[in-house]
Coordinates of C-alpha atoms in Angstrom, one line a residue:
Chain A
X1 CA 14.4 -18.0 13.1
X2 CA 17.2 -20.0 14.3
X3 CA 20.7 -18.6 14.3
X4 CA 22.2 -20.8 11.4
X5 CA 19.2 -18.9 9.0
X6 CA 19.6 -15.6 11.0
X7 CA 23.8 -15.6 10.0
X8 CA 23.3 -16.5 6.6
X9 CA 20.7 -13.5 5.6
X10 CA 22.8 -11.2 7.6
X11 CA 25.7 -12.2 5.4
X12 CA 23.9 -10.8 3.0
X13 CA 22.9 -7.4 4.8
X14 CA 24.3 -3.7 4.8
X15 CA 22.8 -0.8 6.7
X16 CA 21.3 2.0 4.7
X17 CA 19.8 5.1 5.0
X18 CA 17.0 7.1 3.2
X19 CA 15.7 10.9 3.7
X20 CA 12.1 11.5 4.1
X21 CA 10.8 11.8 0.4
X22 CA 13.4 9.4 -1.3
X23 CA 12.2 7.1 -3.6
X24 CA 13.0 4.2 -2.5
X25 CA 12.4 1.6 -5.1
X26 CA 10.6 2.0 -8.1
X27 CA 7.9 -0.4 -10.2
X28 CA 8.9 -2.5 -12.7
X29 CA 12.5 -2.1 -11.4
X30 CA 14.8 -4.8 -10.6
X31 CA 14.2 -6.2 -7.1
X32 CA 17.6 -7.4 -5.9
X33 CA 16.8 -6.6 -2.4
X34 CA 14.6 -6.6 0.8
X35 CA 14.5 -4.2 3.7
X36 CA 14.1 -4.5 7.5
X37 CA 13.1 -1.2 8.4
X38 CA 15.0 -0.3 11.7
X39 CA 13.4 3.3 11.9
X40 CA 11.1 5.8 10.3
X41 CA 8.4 5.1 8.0
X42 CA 8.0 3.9 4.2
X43 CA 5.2 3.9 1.9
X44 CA 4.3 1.5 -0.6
X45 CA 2.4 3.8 -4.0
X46 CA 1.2 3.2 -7.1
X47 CA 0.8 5.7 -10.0
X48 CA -2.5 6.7 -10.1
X49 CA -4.2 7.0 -13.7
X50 CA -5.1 10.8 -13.0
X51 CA -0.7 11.4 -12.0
X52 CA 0.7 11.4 -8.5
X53 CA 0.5 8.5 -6.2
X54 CA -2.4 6.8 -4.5
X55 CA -0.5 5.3 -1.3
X56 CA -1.3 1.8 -0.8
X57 CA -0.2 1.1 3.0
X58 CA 3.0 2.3 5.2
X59 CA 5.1 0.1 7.0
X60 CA 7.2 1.2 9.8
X61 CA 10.0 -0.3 12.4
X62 CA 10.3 -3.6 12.6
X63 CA 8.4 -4.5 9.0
X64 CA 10.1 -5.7 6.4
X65 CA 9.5 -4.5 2.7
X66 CA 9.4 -6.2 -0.2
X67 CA 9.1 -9.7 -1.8
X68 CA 9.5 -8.8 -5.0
X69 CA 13.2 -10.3 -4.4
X70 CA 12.0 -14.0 -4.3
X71 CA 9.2 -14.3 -7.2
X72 CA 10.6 -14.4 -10.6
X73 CA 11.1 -11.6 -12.9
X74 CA 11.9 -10.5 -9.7
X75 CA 10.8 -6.6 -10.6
X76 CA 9.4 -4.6 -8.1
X77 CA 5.6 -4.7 -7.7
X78 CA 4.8 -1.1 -6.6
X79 CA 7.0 1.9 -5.6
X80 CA 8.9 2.5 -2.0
X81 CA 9.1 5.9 -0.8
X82 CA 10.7 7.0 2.4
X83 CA 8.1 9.1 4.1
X84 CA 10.4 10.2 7.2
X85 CA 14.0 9.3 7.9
X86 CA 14.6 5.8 7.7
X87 CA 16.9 3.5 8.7
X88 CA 17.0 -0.3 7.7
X89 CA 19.0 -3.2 6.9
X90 CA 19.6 -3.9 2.8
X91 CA 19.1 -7.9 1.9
X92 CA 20.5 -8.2 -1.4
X93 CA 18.1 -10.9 -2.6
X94 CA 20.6 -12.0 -5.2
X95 CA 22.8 -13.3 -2.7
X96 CA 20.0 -14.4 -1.0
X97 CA 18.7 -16.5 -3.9
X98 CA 22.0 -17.9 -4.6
X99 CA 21.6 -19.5 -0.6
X100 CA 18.5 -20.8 -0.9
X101 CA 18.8 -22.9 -4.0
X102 CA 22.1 -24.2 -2.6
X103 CA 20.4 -24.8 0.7
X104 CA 17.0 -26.1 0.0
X105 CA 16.7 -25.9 4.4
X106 CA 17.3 -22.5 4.4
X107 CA 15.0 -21.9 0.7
X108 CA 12.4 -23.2 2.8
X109 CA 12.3 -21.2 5.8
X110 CA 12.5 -18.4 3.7
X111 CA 9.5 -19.2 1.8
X112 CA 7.4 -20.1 5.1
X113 CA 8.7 -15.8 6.2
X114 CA 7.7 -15.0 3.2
X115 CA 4.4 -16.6 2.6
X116 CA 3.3 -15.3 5.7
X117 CA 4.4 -11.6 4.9
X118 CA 2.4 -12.2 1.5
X119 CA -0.5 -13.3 3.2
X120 CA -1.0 -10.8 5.5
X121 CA -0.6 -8.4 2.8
X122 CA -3.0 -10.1 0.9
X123 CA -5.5 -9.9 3.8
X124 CA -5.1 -6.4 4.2
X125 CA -5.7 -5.5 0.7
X126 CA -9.0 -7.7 0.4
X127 CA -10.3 -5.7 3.2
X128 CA -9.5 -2.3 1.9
X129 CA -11.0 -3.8 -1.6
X130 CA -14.3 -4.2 0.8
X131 CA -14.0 -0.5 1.1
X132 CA -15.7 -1.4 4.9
X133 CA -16.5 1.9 5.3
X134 CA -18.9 3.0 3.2
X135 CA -22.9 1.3 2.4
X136 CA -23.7 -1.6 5.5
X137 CA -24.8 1.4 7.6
X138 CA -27.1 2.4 5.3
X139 CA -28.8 -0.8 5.4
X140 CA -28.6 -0.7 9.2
X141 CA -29.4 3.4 10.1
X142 CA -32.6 4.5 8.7
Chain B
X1 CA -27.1 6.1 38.4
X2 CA -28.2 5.7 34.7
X3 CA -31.8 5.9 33.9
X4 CA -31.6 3.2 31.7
X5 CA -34.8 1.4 30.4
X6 CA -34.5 -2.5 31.0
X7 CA -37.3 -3.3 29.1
X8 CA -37.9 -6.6 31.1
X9 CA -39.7 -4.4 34.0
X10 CA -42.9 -3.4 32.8
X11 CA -42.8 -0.6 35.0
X12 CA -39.8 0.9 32.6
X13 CA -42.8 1.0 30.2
X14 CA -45.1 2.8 31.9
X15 CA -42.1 5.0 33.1
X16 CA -41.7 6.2 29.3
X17 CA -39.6 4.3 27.3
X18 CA -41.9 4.4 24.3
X19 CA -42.5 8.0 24.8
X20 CA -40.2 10.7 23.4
X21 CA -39.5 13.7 25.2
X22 CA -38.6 16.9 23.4
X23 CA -34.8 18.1 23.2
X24 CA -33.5 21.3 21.6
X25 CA -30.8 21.3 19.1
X26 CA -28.5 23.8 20.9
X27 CA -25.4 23.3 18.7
X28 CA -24.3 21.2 15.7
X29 CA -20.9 20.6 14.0
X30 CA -20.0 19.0 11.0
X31 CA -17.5 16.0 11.4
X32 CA -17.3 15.2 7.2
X33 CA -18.9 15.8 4.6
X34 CA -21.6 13.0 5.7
X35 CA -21.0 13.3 9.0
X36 CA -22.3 15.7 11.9
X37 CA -22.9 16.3 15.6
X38 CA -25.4 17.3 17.7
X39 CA -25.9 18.8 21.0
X40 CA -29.3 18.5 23.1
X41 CA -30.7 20.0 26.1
X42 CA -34.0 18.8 27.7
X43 CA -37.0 20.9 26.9
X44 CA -38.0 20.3 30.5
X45 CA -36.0 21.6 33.2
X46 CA -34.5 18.7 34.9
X47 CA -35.3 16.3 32.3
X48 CA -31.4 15.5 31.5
X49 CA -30.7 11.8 30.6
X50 CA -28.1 10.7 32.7
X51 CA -26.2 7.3 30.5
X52 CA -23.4 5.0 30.6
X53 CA -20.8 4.9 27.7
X54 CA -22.4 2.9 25.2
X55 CA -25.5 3.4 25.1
X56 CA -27.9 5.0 22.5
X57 CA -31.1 6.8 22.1
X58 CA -33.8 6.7 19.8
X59 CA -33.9 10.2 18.1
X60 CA -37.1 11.1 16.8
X61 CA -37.4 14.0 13.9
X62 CA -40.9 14.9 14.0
X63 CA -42.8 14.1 11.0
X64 CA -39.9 11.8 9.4
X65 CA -39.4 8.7 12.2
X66 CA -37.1 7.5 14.7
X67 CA -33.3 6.1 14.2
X68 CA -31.0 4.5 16.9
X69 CA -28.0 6.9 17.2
X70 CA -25.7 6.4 20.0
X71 CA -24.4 9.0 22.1
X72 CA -20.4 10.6 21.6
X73 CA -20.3 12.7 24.4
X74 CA -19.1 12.7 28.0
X75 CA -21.2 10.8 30.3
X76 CA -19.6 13.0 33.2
X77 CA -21.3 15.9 31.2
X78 CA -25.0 15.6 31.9
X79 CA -26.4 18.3 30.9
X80 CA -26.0 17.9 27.1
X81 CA -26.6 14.7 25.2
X82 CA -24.2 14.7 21.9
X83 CA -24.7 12.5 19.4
X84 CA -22.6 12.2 16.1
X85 CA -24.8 10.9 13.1
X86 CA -24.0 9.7 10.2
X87 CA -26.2 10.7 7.4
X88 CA -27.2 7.3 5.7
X89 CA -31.3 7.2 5.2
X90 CA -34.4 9.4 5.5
X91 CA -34.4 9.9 9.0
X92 CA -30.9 10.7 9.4
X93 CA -30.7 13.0 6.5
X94 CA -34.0 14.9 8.6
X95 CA -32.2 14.9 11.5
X96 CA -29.3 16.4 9.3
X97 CA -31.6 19.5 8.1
X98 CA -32.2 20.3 12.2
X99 CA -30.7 23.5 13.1
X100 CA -29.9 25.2 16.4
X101 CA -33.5 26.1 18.6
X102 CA -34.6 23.3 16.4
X103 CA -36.6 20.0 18.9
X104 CA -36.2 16.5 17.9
X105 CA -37.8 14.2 20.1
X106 CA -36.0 11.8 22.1
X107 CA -36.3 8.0 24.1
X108 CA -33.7 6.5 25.9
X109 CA -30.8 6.2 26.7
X110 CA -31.4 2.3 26.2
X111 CA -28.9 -1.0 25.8
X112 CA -25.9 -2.5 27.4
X113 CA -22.7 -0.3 28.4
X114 CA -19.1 -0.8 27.8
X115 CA -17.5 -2.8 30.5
X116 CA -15.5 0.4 32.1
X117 CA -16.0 -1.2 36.1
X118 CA -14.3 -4.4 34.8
X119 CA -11.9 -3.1 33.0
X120 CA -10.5 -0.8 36.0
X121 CA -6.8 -1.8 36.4
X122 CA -6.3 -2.4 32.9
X123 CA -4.8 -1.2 29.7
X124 CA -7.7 -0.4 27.5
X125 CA -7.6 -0.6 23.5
X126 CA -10.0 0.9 21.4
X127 CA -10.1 -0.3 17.9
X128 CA -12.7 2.3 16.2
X129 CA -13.4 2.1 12.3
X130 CA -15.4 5.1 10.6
X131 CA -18.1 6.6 12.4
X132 CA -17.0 3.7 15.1
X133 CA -15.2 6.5 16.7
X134 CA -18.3 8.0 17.7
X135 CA -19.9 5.2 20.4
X136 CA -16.4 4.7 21.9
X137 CA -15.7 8.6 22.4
X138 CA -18.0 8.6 25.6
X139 CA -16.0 5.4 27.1
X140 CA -12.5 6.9 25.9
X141 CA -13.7 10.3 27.9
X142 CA -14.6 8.4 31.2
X143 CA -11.4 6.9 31.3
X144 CA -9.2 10.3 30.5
X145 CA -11.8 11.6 33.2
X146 CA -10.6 9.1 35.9
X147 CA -7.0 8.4 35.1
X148 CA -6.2 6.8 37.7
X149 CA -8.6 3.8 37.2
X150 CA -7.1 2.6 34.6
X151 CA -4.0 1.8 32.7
X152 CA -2.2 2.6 29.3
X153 CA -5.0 3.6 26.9
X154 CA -4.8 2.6 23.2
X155 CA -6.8 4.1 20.7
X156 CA -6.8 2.8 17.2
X157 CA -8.6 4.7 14.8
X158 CA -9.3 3.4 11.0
X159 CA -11.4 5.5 8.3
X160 CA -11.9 5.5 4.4
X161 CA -9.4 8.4 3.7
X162 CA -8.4 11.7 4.9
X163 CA -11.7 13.6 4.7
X164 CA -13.5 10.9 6.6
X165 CA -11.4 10.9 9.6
X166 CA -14.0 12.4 12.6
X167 CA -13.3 14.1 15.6
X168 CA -9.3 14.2 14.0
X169 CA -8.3 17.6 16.2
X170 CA -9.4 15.5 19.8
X171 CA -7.4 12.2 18.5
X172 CA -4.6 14.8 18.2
X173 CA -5.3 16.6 21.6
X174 CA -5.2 12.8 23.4
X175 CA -2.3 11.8 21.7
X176 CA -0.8 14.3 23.8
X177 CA -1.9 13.1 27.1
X178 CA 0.3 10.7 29.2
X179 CA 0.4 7.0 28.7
X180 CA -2.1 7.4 25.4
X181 CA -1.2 5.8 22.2
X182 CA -2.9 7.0 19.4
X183 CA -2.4 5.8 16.2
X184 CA -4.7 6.5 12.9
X185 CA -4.9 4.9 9.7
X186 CA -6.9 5.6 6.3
X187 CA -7.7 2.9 3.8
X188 CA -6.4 5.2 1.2
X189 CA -4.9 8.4 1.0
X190 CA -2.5 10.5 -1.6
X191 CA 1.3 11.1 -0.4
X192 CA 0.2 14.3 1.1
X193 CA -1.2 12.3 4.0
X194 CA 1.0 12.3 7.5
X195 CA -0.6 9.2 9.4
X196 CA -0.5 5.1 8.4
X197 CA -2.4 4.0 5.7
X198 CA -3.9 0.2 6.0
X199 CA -6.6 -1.4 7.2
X200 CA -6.8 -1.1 11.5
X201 CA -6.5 -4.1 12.0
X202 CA -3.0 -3.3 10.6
X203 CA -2.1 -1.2 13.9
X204 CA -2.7 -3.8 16.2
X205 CA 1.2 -5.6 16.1
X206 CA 2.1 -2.1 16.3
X207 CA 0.1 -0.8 19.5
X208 CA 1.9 -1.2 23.3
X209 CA -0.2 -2.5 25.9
X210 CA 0.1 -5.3 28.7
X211 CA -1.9 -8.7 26.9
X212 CA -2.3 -10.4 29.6
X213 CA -4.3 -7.4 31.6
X214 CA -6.2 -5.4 28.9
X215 CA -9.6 -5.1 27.6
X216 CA -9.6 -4.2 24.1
X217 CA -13.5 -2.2 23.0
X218 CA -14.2 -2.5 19.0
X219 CA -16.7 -0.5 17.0
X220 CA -16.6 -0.6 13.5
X221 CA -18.4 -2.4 10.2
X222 CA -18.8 -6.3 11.6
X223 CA -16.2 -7.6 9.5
X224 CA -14.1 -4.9 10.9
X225 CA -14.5 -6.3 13.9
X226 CA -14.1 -10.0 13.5
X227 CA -11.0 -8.9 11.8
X228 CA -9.9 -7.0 14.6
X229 CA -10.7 -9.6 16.8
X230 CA -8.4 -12.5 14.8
X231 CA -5.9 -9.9 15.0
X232 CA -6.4 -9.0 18.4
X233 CA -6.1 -13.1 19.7
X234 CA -3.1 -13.3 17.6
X235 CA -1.5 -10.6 19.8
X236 CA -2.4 -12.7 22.9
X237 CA -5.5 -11.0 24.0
X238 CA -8.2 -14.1 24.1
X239 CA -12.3 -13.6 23.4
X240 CA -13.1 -13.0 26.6
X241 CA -11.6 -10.0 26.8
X242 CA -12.8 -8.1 23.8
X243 CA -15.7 -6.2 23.6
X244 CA -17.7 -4.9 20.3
X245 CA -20.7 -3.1 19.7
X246 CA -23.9 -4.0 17.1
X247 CA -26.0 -2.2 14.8
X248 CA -29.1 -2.8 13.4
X249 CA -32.6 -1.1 12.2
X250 CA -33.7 -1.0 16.0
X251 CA -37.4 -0.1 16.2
X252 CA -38.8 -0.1 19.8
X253 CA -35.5 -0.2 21.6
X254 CA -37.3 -2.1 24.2
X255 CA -36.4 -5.8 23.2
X256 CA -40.5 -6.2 21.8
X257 CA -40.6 -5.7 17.9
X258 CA -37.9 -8.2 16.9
X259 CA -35.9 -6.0 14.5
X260 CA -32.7 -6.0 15.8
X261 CA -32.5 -9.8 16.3
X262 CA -29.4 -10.9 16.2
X263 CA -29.0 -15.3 16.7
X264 CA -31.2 -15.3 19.9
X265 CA -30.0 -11.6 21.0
X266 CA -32.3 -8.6 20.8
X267 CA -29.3 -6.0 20.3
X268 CA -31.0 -3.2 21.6
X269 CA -32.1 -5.3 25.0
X270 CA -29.1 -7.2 25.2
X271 CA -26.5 -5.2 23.5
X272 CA -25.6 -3.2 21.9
X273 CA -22.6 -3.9 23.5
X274 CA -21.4 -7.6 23.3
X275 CA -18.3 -9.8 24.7
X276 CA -17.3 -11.2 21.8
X277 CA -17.1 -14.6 22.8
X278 CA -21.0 -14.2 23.6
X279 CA -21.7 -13.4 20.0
X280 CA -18.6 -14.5 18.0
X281 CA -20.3 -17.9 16.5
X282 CA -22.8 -15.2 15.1
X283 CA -20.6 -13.2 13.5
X284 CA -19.5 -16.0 10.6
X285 CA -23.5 -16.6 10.1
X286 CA -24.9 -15.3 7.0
X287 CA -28.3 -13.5 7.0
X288 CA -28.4 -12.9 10.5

């Protein structure tokens, strides 16, 4: 990212804080922001049809969380929960949105960050669809 | 010095690669609920099976058939064979009703090793998915047995969910060790679970090791492991340098039947461990 795209998210940024077990963000929700995780771990669940959570994937340091923020109804997608202590940087996607349409530049890099995070979300959960772990031996180990 | 069979000398024939030799079942521990271990001792005084991490033997359970199981133990350790099985088909599931004093019969050990002269002076990442674990446990041992050989060590360990997770208390104990990353992921898993969940290909941005003097080793499913490999080359660390291990329904072990074929590779003669730029154009083939 070049500095001009890096000042105007972080004019939209606020440091926040989350103990281990906080929810987060919930489905359904509004999503009117992103995170950068700058420490600890967060999970992303779904309810699961028997009650509790199945957890999807965890992201840690470094990942950011959430897209929700940038495809309309703009509602989050599945829940956030803080599985240590976490620190992270806040985008409020509102602000954020309000940028990009008045800065169709800036729209766009945010879309190519974003399509990329998509994808490789996407990629992961294909795989764990292919549930990789169980059957092909079977075919291979008599 | 191994005793490896190289199936191209006909003497190794005549030496006994097609013959079993008995081994006692002298302990076995269950890994998961499909999952287990076995320990064997020669019948024979002096009959040990000295091997190199990576390679397999045929294990025969007498009246059932044979299966290709590799071994999961220390190669430093020569007096027992382990072997962590998976229990998938006939044979397995007889070599699953074995008990301690029990004899299975046994050939080998057979195939190509991992690459642990080559990669001396380098990090070392093992990517490991499911019962993956088990092949790469002898190489991960050799290099905890000689430290000094080597550099950072990454292990990378993926399963289906909590209860599938094998040999969990040792990934612990080497997580403790100097310079080891270990990181372990499930595909799935309720909040109650500690560790990442993901795919393992997911840990790889996340792992620390020197990219431009590594050698990354990869057992798991196959599209595990082309996976792993995409993700691996995105993190700088090219073809050349990656090295995964195949399975098939190996017969004769000896490169002779053909079942194993694999493009023009016999996997149990030329593999079963593979650089992956050797074998990658195979990987996106179907039916092979």
């Amino acid at each position: 990212m070049d500095d001009e795209t890096i000042r105007l998210i972080t004019g939209c940024a606020k440091n926040v804080r989350f103990r281990a077990g906080d929810a987060i963000a919930r489905q359904g929700e509004p999503a009117d922001e992103f995170f950068l995780l700058r420490e600890g771990h967060v999970a992303l669940e779904m309810p699961a049809p028997q009650g509790g959570a199945v957890r999807l994937q965890t992201v840690d340091e470094g990942d950011v969380v959430g897209w929700s923020w940038l495809v309309p109804p703009y509602h989050w997608h599945f829940d956030l929960r803080a599985v240590s202590e976490v620190r992270a940087f806040s985008i409020d996607g509102r602000c954020l949105r309000r940028k990009c349409d008045s800065d169709p530049r800036f729209g766009y890099e945010m879309m190519k960050h974003f399509s990329v995070l998509m994808a490789d979300r996407l990629e992961a959960t294909r795989l764990q669809l292919l549930d990789l772990y169980r059957g092909p031996a079977a075919a291979s180990n008599p | 010095m191994s005793a490896t069979f190289h199936p191209t000398d006909p003497a190794a024939l005549e030496a006994g690669a097609m013959l079993p030799e008995a081994f006692f079942v002298v302990s076995r521990n269950e890994e998961t609920a499909d999952t287990f271990t076995l320990a064997l001792r020669p019948v024979k005084a002096g009959a040990q099976r000295p091997f190199e991490p990576g390679q397999f033997n045929m294990l025969y359970a007498f009246g059932t058939g044979e299966s290709a199981i590799s071994i999961s133990g220390s190669p430093e350790e020569t007096d027992l064979l382990i072997h962590t099985i998976r229990r998938v088909g006939i044979v397995t599931s007889a070599l699953d009703r074995l008990a301690v004093g029990d004899t299975v019969g046994l050939r080998g050990p057979f195939g190509s090793a991992w690459p642990m002269d080559e990669a001396r002076g380098r990090d070392l990442v093992f990517v490991a998915g499911g019962i993956g674990l088990a092949p790469l446990r002898p190489a991960i041992l050799h290099a905890l047995a000689h430290r000094g050989d080597y550099g950072r060590l990454v292990i990378l360990a993926g399963a289906r969910g909590a209860g599938d997770v094998i040999f969990l208390d040792q990934l612990h104990e080497w997580a403790k060790e100097p310079d080891v990353e270990v990181r372990l992921t499930v595909d799935r898993a309720g909040s109650e679970w500690p560790h990442h969940v993901g795919v393992v290909t997911t840990l790889i941005p996340r792992a620390k090791f020197d990219k431009a003097n590594a050698v990354a080793m990869v057992c798991g499913p196959e599209i595990m492991m082309r996976f792993t490999a995409v993700e691996l080359a995105k993190s700088g660390l090219p073809d050349q340098s990656v090295f995964v291990t195949l399975e098939r329904n190996m017969k004769c072990a000896v490169g002779l039947c053909g079942h194993c074929q694999f493009g023009p590779e016999f996997i149990c003669r030329d593999g079963p461990v593979f650089r992956y730029d050797r074998i990658r154009h195979w990987f996106s083939q179907r039916e092979v």
